[in-house]
Every structure is written in C-alpha cells, then in structure tokens.
C-alpha cells in the first residue's frame, strides 16, 4: 500500500529542486546502529525515513515529524549531515542525525499501512539500502565521515551529490557551491537573476521514496505575459 497524503503540496527551492528532509536515527551517541523503515511501495525492503518539506516548515521540523509518522520514534535532534542532491529526480534532501530516546509501540504508519522498523548495524543498513534505495547510502557514508568533525553552527550545510562516488569507500563528493538559502533555514527564495516561471505546486499522492508520482498542476502556474 502506497502512503497517501492527499493534501500534500510540493515545495521547491530557487533552483527548481523539490525540498525534502530525512533523519538518520541512531540508537546511541556511538552511532553504531541506525533505524530503517519498510518502504510503502515494497514492504519487504528498507529505507531511511523522510519526506517532503511542507509550507512554512523548517527542514529540521520536517525530519522530526517524518520519523514520528514513519518510524514511531522521538529523540534528540543533532547535527545536519548535509543537503543531498539528486539531479535525476530533481530533489534535495536535508539529512539530520537523531539519537532516539523513545520508541512507540504503535504509530501512524504502523496502523495505517503496516509499516515496520528495525535496527541495523551500519554495514547491514548499507546492504539493505543497496537493494532498493542505493543513493541513500550516501547518508550513512556522510554519517561516518562527519562524526568527529567540528563545524560552526553558522556554516551552511554542504550540498552533496547522490550521483557520484558510488564505491562508498572514500570521502563524499561535495559540490563546489553553497547550500540553497531555504535549505539553510531561510524562507526567502527570491534571486537577483532574471525571473523565470517557478515550478508548479502539486496536490498529489505522495510516497516515502521521494520520487515524483504525478505531473505538475499547470493550473497553479501564474499567467504568462503576451506583451
């Protein structure tokens, strides 16, 4: 059963990428085990919990909301691992780390679509993600490499390509650019460049995998000038 959010509105950044957020849930500060949930499309396979950013919502709030809905856990939200860019499907996912402090016996998705959760070692999680969502292995790679780094809270999160460095043995590939303003917590997505027609928001069935399932609603686009 595919998870449905009939009133969901897709939010895009100034570059036309759909904004998403996800959370790497760890069992302790040792970060040796991570929590995965079953896919709503293919319940025999596992994914990292996450979903689309909603209007007027910070990415950190999206991450905590999604893990409560999809995994039924709460905890202490920690560092941001980066903004993971998927140029094929045109979305950027801001990924956070959460140390889980509470696991509910029942939660929204367990009751509505029978979603399950399970703890895995990092190595096991990498193997499970390779079966269905191989690009999400970049999240775990960055988890490993960022654990002992010290960064300023004022530094924007790096944009990390999900399409490069698929051997997962070396440092993640980071694009030579800064994070989009809205991914860094700013709500103003205007630019000084020549205005272009923004992507349409869509009201659609939304699944947990972050892939487009419908075309844009062209009725929501502003009228174009004929002068």
XYZ file of N, CA and C in Angstrom:
681
model
N 0.851 -1.199 0.000
C 0.000 0.000 0.000
C 0.881 1.241 0.000
N 0.669 2.136 -0.957
C 1.435 3.372 -1.027
C 0.850 4.388 -0.062
N 1.711 5.034 0.699
C 1.264 6.045 1.645
C 0.705 7.242 0.892
N -0.469 7.699 1.289
C -1.117 8.812 0.603
C -1.201 10.033 1.507
N -0.879 11.185 0.930
C -1.094 12.470 1.587
C -1.856 13.335 0.599
N -3.187 13.220 0.570
C -3.970 13.857 -0.490
C -3.852 15.369 -0.537
N -3.516 16.014 0.574
C -3.420 17.471 0.582
C -1.977 17.961 0.571
N -1.058 17.075 0.225
C 0.353 17.430 0.238
C 0.678 18.424 -0.870
N 1.490 19.420 -0.539
C 1.949 20.412 -1.504
C 3.459 20.300 -1.616
N 3.946 20.134 -2.812
C 5.385 20.022 -3.022
C 6.026 21.411 -2.963
N 7.106 21.518 -2.202
C 7.824 22.778 -2.047
C 9.148 22.674 -2.795
N 9.482 23.728 -3.552
C 10.692 23.735 -4.360
C 11.610 24.869 -3.927
N 12.920 24.656 -4.088
C 13.853 25.733 -3.798
C 14.024 26.615 -5.032
N 14.902 27.602 -4.930
C 15.033 28.580 -6.009
C 15.627 27.984 -7.278
N 16.253 26.796 -7.167
C 16.835 26.142 -8.337
C 15.894 25.126 -8.974
N 14.673 25.008 -8.438
C 13.706 24.083 -9.005
C 13.773 22.674 -8.449
N 14.547 22.470 -7.380
C 14.621 21.156 -6.746
C 13.545 21.035 -5.672
N 12.902 19.875 -5.628
C 11.929 19.637 -4.569
C 12.657 19.512 -3.232
N 12.129 20.152 -2.203
C 12.751 20.138 -0.880
C 12.241 18.962 -0.059
N 13.177 18.182 0.485
C 12.865 17.050 1.344
C 13.745 17.114 2.588
N 13.384 16.327 3.585
C 14.215 16.179 4.780
C 14.122 14.734 5.240
N 15.189 14.251 5.835
C 15.233 12.878 6.326
C 16.055 12.844 7.602
N 15.986 11.712 8.292
C 16.666 11.599 9.573
C 17.346 10.240 9.682
N 18.638 10.266 9.995
C 19.347 9.054 10.366
C 19.163 8.883 11.869
N 18.331 7.931 12.258
C 18.060 7.679 13.673
C 19.084 6.679 14.196
N 19.797 7.058 15.247
C 20.813 6.191 15.834
C 20.380 5.791 17.237
N 20.850 4.624 17.655
C 20.428 4.082 18.950
C 21.145 4.763 20.108
N 22.360 5.217 19.874
C 23.139 5.883 20.916
C 24.130 6.825 20.260
N 24.845 7.580 21.078
C 25.828 8.513 20.542
C 27.010 7.802 19.895
N 27.125 6.502 20.108
C 28.172 5.733 19.426
C 27.903 5.640 17.930
N 26.643 5.808 17.535
C 26.226 5.811 16.128
C 26.634 4.527 15.411
N 26.510 3.406 16.125
C 26.867 2.110 15.551
C 25.671 1.411 14.924
N 24.449 1.815 15.320
C 23.232 1.211 14.784
C 22.296 2.306 14.292
N 21.622 2.044 13.175
C 20.675 3.004 12.609
C 19.328 2.321 12.395
N 18.280 3.135 12.415
C 16.920 2.628 12.278
C 16.426 2.834 10.851
N 15.974 1.766 10.217
C 15.354 1.846 8.900
C 13.891 1.448 9.009
N 13.096 1.883 8.021
C 11.678 1.522 7.976
C 11.385 0.867 6.636
N 10.303 0.101 6.591
C 9.938 -0.560 5.345
C 9.339 0.447 4.367
N 9.582 0.211 3.094
C 9.041 1.058 2.037
C 7.546 0.811 1.894
N 6.786 1.872 1.656
C 5.352 1.688 1.435
C 5.083 1.060 0.071
N 5.995 1.257 -0.881
C 5.843 0.637 -2.198
C 6.176 -0.849 -2.160
N 7.292 -1.169 -1.479
C 7.768 -2.548 -1.431
C 8.099 -2.884 0.017
N 7.120 -3.370 0.774
C 7.276 -3.538 2.220
C 8.308 -4.572 2.639
N 8.866 -5.305 1.693
C 9.923 -6.252 2.047
C 11.299 -5.587 2.031
N 11.359 -4.310 1.624
C 12.621 -3.590 1.505
C 12.659 -2.405 2.472
N 13.870 -1.891 2.720
C 14.085 -0.909 3.788
C 14.611 0.412 3.243
N 14.214 1.512 3.918
C 14.604 2.859 3.511
C 14.883 3.710 4.748
N 15.465 4.882 4.526
C 15.649 5.884 5.576
C 14.369 6.712 5.669
N 13.812 6.915 6.863
C 12.587 7.719 6.971
C 12.815 9.168 6.568
N 11.859 9.710 5.819
C 11.957 11.093 5.376
C 10.797 11.437 4.468
N 10.691 12.709 4.096
C 9.597 13.129 3.234
C 9.715 14.585 2.846
N 8.688 15.085 2.184
C 8.702 16.441 1.666
C 8.502 17.503 2.728
N 9.190 18.621 2.539
C 9.005 19.780 3.413
C 7.656 20.416 3.098
N 6.917 20.767 4.135
C 5.611 21.385 3.959
C 5.730 22.906 4.017
N 4.699 23.631 3.558
C 4.765 25.096 3.557
C 5.061 25.665 4.946
N 5.941 26.668 4.997
C 6.305 27.359 6.235
C 6.879 26.416 7.284
N 7.569 25.373 6.838
C 8.140 24.389 7.757
C 9.653 24.343 7.569
N 10.391 24.397 8.666
C 11.837 24.239 8.604
C 12.172 22.770 8.358
N 13.296 22.528 7.704
C 13.683 21.156 7.379
C 13.879 20.308 8.635
N 14.374 20.902 9.711
C 14.575 20.146 10.951
C 13.243 19.661 11.514
N 12.200 20.478 11.404
C 10.875 20.070 11.859
C 10.327 18.961 10.964
N 10.560 19.070 9.653
C 10.144 18.012 8.735
C 10.766 16.684 9.137
N 12.053 16.700 9.446
C 12.762 15.468 9.794
C 12.165 14.814 11.039
N 11.910 15.602 12.083
C 11.355 15.034 13.312
C 9.919 14.571 13.106
N 9.153 15.302 12.292
C 7.771 14.896 12.014
C 7.735 13.585 11.237
N 8.599 13.467 10.241
C 8.592 12.269 9.407
C 9.007 11.019 10.182
N 9.997 11.129 11.067
C 10.406 9.927 11.807
C 9.337 9.514 12.815
N 8.587 10.478 13.334
C 7.491 10.122 14.234
C 6.383 9.419 13.458
N 6.041 9.946 12.262
C 4.990 9.342 11.449
C 5.397 7.977 10.906
N 6.626 7.880 10.395
C 7.039 6.675 9.677
C 7.681 5.618 10.570
N 8.413 6.059 11.610
C 9.144 5.106 12.449
C 8.633 5.039 13.878
N 7.806 6.003 14.289
C 7.267 5.981 15.636
C 8.310 6.194 16.713
N 9.291 7.056 16.437
C 10.334 7.325 17.425
C 10.475 8.828 17.642
N 10.984 9.165 18.820
C 11.307 10.540 19.172
C 12.693 10.548 19.791
N 13.314 11.718 19.798
C 14.649 11.775 20.361
C 15.254 13.154 20.271
N 16.565 13.195 20.398
C 17.313 14.445 20.384
C 17.904 14.661 19.000
N 17.458 15.735 18.343
C 17.946 16.032 17.000
C 19.323 16.664 17.086
N 20.252 16.109 16.323
C 21.625 16.588 16.356
C 22.031 17.294 15.082
N 23.220 16.992 14.611
C 23.825 17.739 13.510
C 23.146 17.444 12.173
N 23.303 18.399 11.272
C 22.857 18.213 9.893
C 24.023 17.634 9.099
N 23.775 16.534 8.392
C 24.825 15.884 7.614
C 25.079 16.577 6.286
N 24.087 17.304 5.790
C 24.237 17.985 4.516
C 22.941 17.978 3.734
N 22.980 18.621 2.580
C 21.851 18.636 1.646
C 22.232 17.723 0.488
N 21.531 16.614 0.352
C 21.872 15.594 -0.635
C 21.065 15.834 -1.905
N 21.776 16.091 -2.984
C 21.155 16.500 -4.244
C 21.046 15.319 -5.203
N 19.830 15.068 -5.668
C 19.586 14.045 -6.676
C 19.150 14.753 -7.950
N 20.080 14.878 -8.900
C 19.790 15.625 -10.122
C 18.895 14.847 -11.073
N 18.852 13.523 -10.927
C 17.997 12.716 -11.805
C 16.526 12.941 -11.492
N 16.185 12.932 -10.201
C 14.789 13.106 -9.791
C 14.499 14.521 -9.299
N 15.499 15.403 -9.364
C 15.327 16.816 -9.037
C 14.772 17.036 -7.629
N 15.458 16.466 -6.638
C 15.118 16.808 -5.262
C 16.384 16.937 -4.432
N 16.301 17.752 -3.388
C 17.383 17.931 -2.428
C 16.857 17.571 -1.046
N 17.583 16.705 -0.356
C 17.146 16.200 0.939
C 18.124 16.636 2.014
N 17.639 17.409 2.977
C 18.465 17.821 4.109
C 18.369 16.729 5.172
N 19.508 16.155 5.534
C 19.528 14.970 6.393
C 20.133 15.307 7.752
N 19.425 14.907 8.806
C 19.846 15.162 10.177
C 20.126 13.840 10.896
N 20.785 13.961 12.050
C 21.028 12.810 12.918
C 20.170 12.964 14.167
N 19.504 11.888 14.578
C 18.711 11.905 15.808
C 19.106 10.730 16.691
N 19.406 11.016 17.957
C 19.611 9.963 18.946
C 18.247 9.622 19.537
N 17.785 8.410 19.301
C 16.435 8.009 19.699
C 16.371 7.803 21.213
N 15.349 8.388 21.831
C 15.137 8.234 23.270
C 13.816 7.548 23.594
N 12.913 7.451 22.605
C 11.617 6.821 22.855
C 11.125 6.122 21.595
N 10.670 4.881 21.755
C 10.098 4.102 20.661
C 8.652 3.757 21.021
N 7.708 4.235 20.219
C 6.298 3.970 20.471
C 5.938 2.547 20.056
N 4.997 1.947 20.774
C 4.535 0.601 20.415
C 3.731 0.628 19.124
N 2.935 1.680 18.944
C 2.169 1.882 17.716
C 2.360 3.321 17.264
N 2.326 3.525 15.954
C 2.470 4.867 15.420
C 1.647 4.969 14.148
N 1.589 6.172 13.578
C 0.676 6.447 12.468
C 0.800 5.440 11.332
N 2.006 5.253 10.807
C 2.165 4.383 9.641
C 2.067 2.898 9.981
N 2.347 2.533 11.210
C 2.188 1.119 11.575
C 0.715 0.735 11.571
N -0.142 1.699 11.913
C -1.577 1.424 11.962
C -2.242 1.576 10.598
N -1.765 2.517 9.779
C -2.458 2.785 8.516
C -1.960 1.933 7.358
N -0.650 1.664 7.301
C -0.124 0.894 6.162
C 0.731 -0.293 6.597
N 0.779 -0.555 7.904
C 1.532 -1.710 8.382
C 3.036 -1.555 8.281
N 3.528 -0.337 8.326
C 4.969 -0.112 8.207
C 5.705 -0.676 9.424
N 6.896 -1.212 9.183
C 7.727 -1.769 10.245
C 9.030 -0.991 10.350
N 9.700 -1.147 11.480
C 11.008 -0.533 11.699
C 11.956 -1.594 12.242
N 13.251 -1.360 12.059
C 14.233 -2.325 12.555
C 15.598 -1.657 12.671
N 16.331 -2.041 13.717
C 17.689 -1.547 13.913
C 18.670 -2.401 13.118
N 19.641 -1.718 12.486
C 20.685 -2.394 11.722
C 22.039 -1.797 12.091
N 23.083 -2.613 11.990
C 24.424 -2.049 12.044
C 24.631 -1.206 10.786
N 25.645 -0.353 10.789
C 25.908 0.479 9.613
C 26.135 -0.396 8.384
N 26.908 -1.456 8.547
C 27.200 -2.339 7.410
C 25.933 -3.023 6.904
N 25.095 -3.501 7.827
C 23.841 -4.143 7.424
C 22.914 -3.154 6.733
N 22.851 -1.930 7.260
C 21.989 -0.908 6.660
C 22.457 -0.564 5.250
N 23.760 -0.481 5.043
C 24.283 -0.210 3.703
C 23.842 -1.304 2.736
N 23.886 -2.549 3.185
C 23.486 -3.669 2.331
C 21.996 -3.631 2.030
N 21.180 -3.300 3.032
C 19.733 -3.237 2.825
C 19.354 -2.100 1.875
N 19.971 -0.942 2.041
C 19.658 0.198 1.177
C 20.085 -0.064 -0.263
N 21.127 -0.846 -0.445
C 21.602 -1.151 -1.798
C 20.552 -1.895 -2.614
N 19.620 -2.565 -1.944
C 18.607 -3.356 -2.640
C 17.483 -2.502 -3.217
N 17.252 -1.317 -2.648
C 16.085 -0.529 -3.061
C 16.384 0.953 -3.227
N 17.145 1.541 -2.304
C 17.456 2.965 -2.351
C 18.961 3.161 -2.230
N 19.718 2.742 -3.228
C 21.184 2.791 -3.109
C 21.743 4.189 -2.880
N 21.059 5.222 -3.393
C 21.591 6.572 -3.195
C 21.561 6.990 -1.731
N 20.673 6.391 -0.931
C 20.613 6.755 0.486
C 21.829 6.259 1.264
N 22.642 5.416 0.655
C 23.885 5.010 1.305
C 24.821 6.197 1.488
N 24.637 7.242 0.683
C 25.438 8.452 0.862
C 25.201 9.063 2.245
N 23.978 8.934 2.772
C 23.689 9.469 4.103
C 24.581 8.794 5.152
N 24.676 7.468 5.062
C 25.462 6.721 6.048
C 26.953 6.962 5.863
N 27.361 7.137 4.624
C 28.762 7.464 4.373
C 29.125 8.789 5.035
N 28.247 9.779 4.884
C 28.497 11.082 5.494
C 28.408 10.999 7.015
N 27.533 10.134 7.540
C 27.450 9.929 8.991
C 28.801 9.498 9.535
N 29.438 8.562 8.855
C 30.747 8.075 9.289
C 31.804 9.167 9.239
N 31.847 9.899 8.118
C 32.922 10.862 7.917
C 32.745 12.135 8.741
N 31.517 12.426 9.163
C 31.269 13.692 9.867
C 31.283 13.545 11.376
N 31.374 12.325 11.880
C 31.193 12.095 13.313
C 32.178 12.877 14.165
N 33.426 12.924 13.770
C 34.454 13.555 14.599
C 34.891 14.912 14.062
N 34.132 15.441 13.096
C 34.451 16.765 12.583
C 33.811 17.830 13.452
N 34.462 18.974 13.529
C 33.890 20.117 14.238
C 33.586 21.199 13.215
N 32.333 21.636 13.185
C 31.923 22.693 12.263
C 31.171 23.764 13.032
N 31.208 24.962 12.517
C 30.495 26.063 13.138
C 29.008 25.940 12.843
N 28.174 26.287 13.833
C 26.726 26.223 13.635
C 26.255 27.220 12.592
N 27.101 28.220 12.289
C 26.729 29.216 11.287
C 27.086 28.776 9.871
N 27.851 27.693 9.756
C 28.218 27.207 8.430
C 27.003 26.602 7.742
N 26.764 26.941 6.466
C 25.645 26.311 5.751
C 25.954 24.844 5.510
N 24.937 23.984 5.491
C 25.192 22.567 5.233
C 25.720 22.368 3.824
N 26.670 21.458 3.633
C 27.205 21.238 2.287
C 26.181 20.569 1.388
N 26.251 20.862 0.090
C 25.443 20.142 -0.889
C 26.267 18.951 -1.370
N 25.733 17.757 -1.221
C 26.447 16.529 -1.539
C 25.702 15.807 -2.656
N 26.406 15.463 -3.701
C 25.778 14.783 -4.828
C 25.478 13.335 -4.478
N 24.248 12.891 -4.775
C 23.896 11.486 -4.597
C 24.298 10.655 -5.807
N 24.821 11.302 -6.839
C 25.064 10.604 -8.094
C 26.530 10.277 -8.319
N 27.407 10.660 -7.373
C 28.838 10.446 -7.525
C 29.369 9.522 -6.439
N 30.611 9.054 -6.638
C 31.355 8.338 -5.606
C 30.627 7.099 -5.108
N 30.152 6.279 -6.026
C 29.335 5.137 -5.654
C 30.106 3.971 -5.052
N 31.443 4.093 -4.925
C 32.168 3.000 -4.292
C 32.037 3.050 -2.774
N 31.637 4.204 -2.219
C 31.391 4.363 -0.789
C 32.593 3.970 0.061
N 33.791 4.227 -0.451
C 34.989 3.895 0.308
C 35.804 5.121 0.678
N 35.522 6.266 0.066
C 36.304 7.464 0.335
C 35.386 8.595 0.749
N 35.950 9.789 0.828
C 35.179 10.946 1.256
C 34.022 11.213 0.302
N 32.858 11.675 0.825
C 31.746 12.030 -0.055
C 32.137 13.160 -0.996
N 31.526 13.172 -2.174
C 31.775 14.230 -3.145
C 30.855 15.395 -2.848
N 31.437 16.571 -2.611
C 30.646 17.759 -2.316
C 30.763 18.734 -3.465
N 29.644 19.260 -3.901
C 29.652 20.227 -4.985
C 30.313 21.515 -4.528
N 30.952 22.206 -5.449
C 31.652 23.443 -5.129
C 30.675 24.609 -5.153
N 29.761 24.585 -4.196
C 28.774 25.653 -4.097
C 28.233 25.649 -2.686
N 27.484 26.667 -2.340
C 26.899 26.747 -1.015
C 25.505 26.178 -1.039
N 24.995 25.866 0.135
C 23.645 25.328 0.226
C 22.644 26.391 -0.171
N 21.481 25.995 -0.726
C 20.446 26.977 -1.044
C 19.972 27.669 0.218
N 19.551 28.932 0.077
C 19.159 29.704 1.246
C 18.093 29.011 2.058
N 17.081 28.430 1.378
C 15.991 27.826 2.123
C 16.440 26.562 2.821
N 17.429 25.838 2.276
C 17.922 24.648 2.960
C 18.685 25.023 4.209
N 19.211 26.245 4.269
C 19.945 26.696 5.445
C 19.023 27.344 6.460
N 17.713 27.313 6.211
C 16.765 27.822 7.179
C 16.139 29.139 6.799
N 16.472 29.695 5.633
C 15.885 30.949 5.201
C 14.630 30.671 4.398
N 13.635 31.537 4.546
C 12.382 31.343 3.837
C 12.310 32.126 2.541
N 13.207 33.117 2.364
C 13.183 33.922 1.155
C 13.906 33.182 0.047
N 13.186 32.808 -1.006
C 13.787 32.052 -2.097
C 13.909 32.883 -3.358
N 13.857 34.222 -3.237
C 13.994 35.080 -4.404
C 15.453 35.203 -4.781
N 15.719 35.487 -6.043
C 17.077 35.684 -6.516
C 17.130 36.972 -7.316
N 18.356 37.412 -7.612
C 18.524 38.629 -8.384
C 18.627 38.348 -9.868
N 18.547 37.097 -10.256
C 18.638 36.751 -11.664
C 17.316 37.045 -12.361
N 17.314 36.910 -13.677
C 16.107 37.162 -14.450
C 14.997 36.238 -14.004
N 13.816 36.765 -13.667
C 12.738 35.913 -13.164
C 12.352 34.859 -14.189
N 12.079 33.676 -13.692
C 11.600 32.587 -14.533
C 10.332 32.027 -13.919
N 9.586 31.288 -14.704
C 8.361 30.688 -14.202
C 8.695 29.636 -13.168
N 8.192 29.737 -11.932
C 8.535 28.771 -10.895
C 7.853 27.447 -11.159
N 8.417 26.348 -10.594
C 7.751 25.063 -10.735
C 6.386 25.103 -10.076
N 5.440 24.369 -10.630
C 4.100 24.344 -10.066
C 4.075 23.494 -8.819
N 3.262 23.897 -7.831
C 2.993 23.028 -6.706
C 1.956 22.003 -7.145
N 2.028 20.811 -6.579
C 1.086 19.780 -6.965
C 0.408 19.210 -5.743
N -0.849 18.916 -5.875
C -1.579 18.176 -4.862
C -1.684 16.757 -5.367
N -1.058 15.820 -4.652
C -0.836 14.522 -5.264
C -0.716 13.434 -4.222
N -0.727 12.178 -4.683
C -0.391 11.044 -3.835
C 1.113 11.056 -3.619
N 1.545 11.007 -2.366
C 2.962 11.092 -2.046
C 3.421 9.802 -1.394
N 4.514 9.222 -1.913
C 5.068 8.043 -1.260
C 6.308 8.443 -0.484
N 6.921 7.462 0.205
C 8.034 7.775 1.084
C 9.378 7.740 0.389
N 9.410 7.440 -0.900
C 10.676 7.265 -1.587
C 11.197 8.542 -2.218
N 10.412 9.603 -2.206
C 10.880 10.874 -2.710
C 10.892 11.005 -4.209
N 10.223 10.098 -4.927
C 10.211 10.171 -6.379
C 8.893 10.766 -6.863
N 8.911 11.560 -7.938
C 7.676 12.143 -8.457
C 6.698 11.056 -8.889
N 5.425 11.246 -8.553
C 4.414 10.284 -8.952
C 3.337 10.913 -9.827
N 3.342 12.252 -9.945
C 2.373 12.924 -10.799
C 3.063 14.063 -11.527
N 2.414 14.584 -12.566
C 2.948 15.748 -13.263
C 2.503 16.999 -12.537
N 3.172 18.110 -12.840
C 2.841 19.363 -12.183
C 1.441 19.808 -12.573
N 0.793 20.479 -11.636
C -0.532 21.036 -11.887
C -0.353 22.376 -12.586
N -0.519 22.400 -13.880
C -0.265 23.627 -14.635
C -1.267 24.718 -14.315
N -2.421 24.347 -13.735
C -3.399 25.371 -13.375
C -2.885 26.270 -12.270
N -1.881 25.786 -11.503
C -1.365 26.588 -10.400
C -0.279 27.546 -10.837
N 0.143 27.486 -12.111
C 1.170 28.394 -12.594
C 0.591 29.783 -12.821
N 1.393 30.830 -12.571
C 0.903 32.180 -12.841
C 0.768 32.399 -14.334
N -0.159 33.260 -14.765
C -0.331 33.516 -16.199
C 0.916 34.149 -16.786
N 1.236 33.802 -18.014
C 2.400 34.382 -18.680
C 1.976 35.581 -19.500
N 2.876 36.546 -19.589
C 2.577 37.766 -20.326
C 2.727 37.534 -21.819
N 1.854 38.140 -22.607
C 1.919 38.005 -24.064
C 2.420 39.272 -24.723
N 2.823 40.241 -23.894
C 3.296 41.508 -24.450
C 4.749 41.413 -24.821
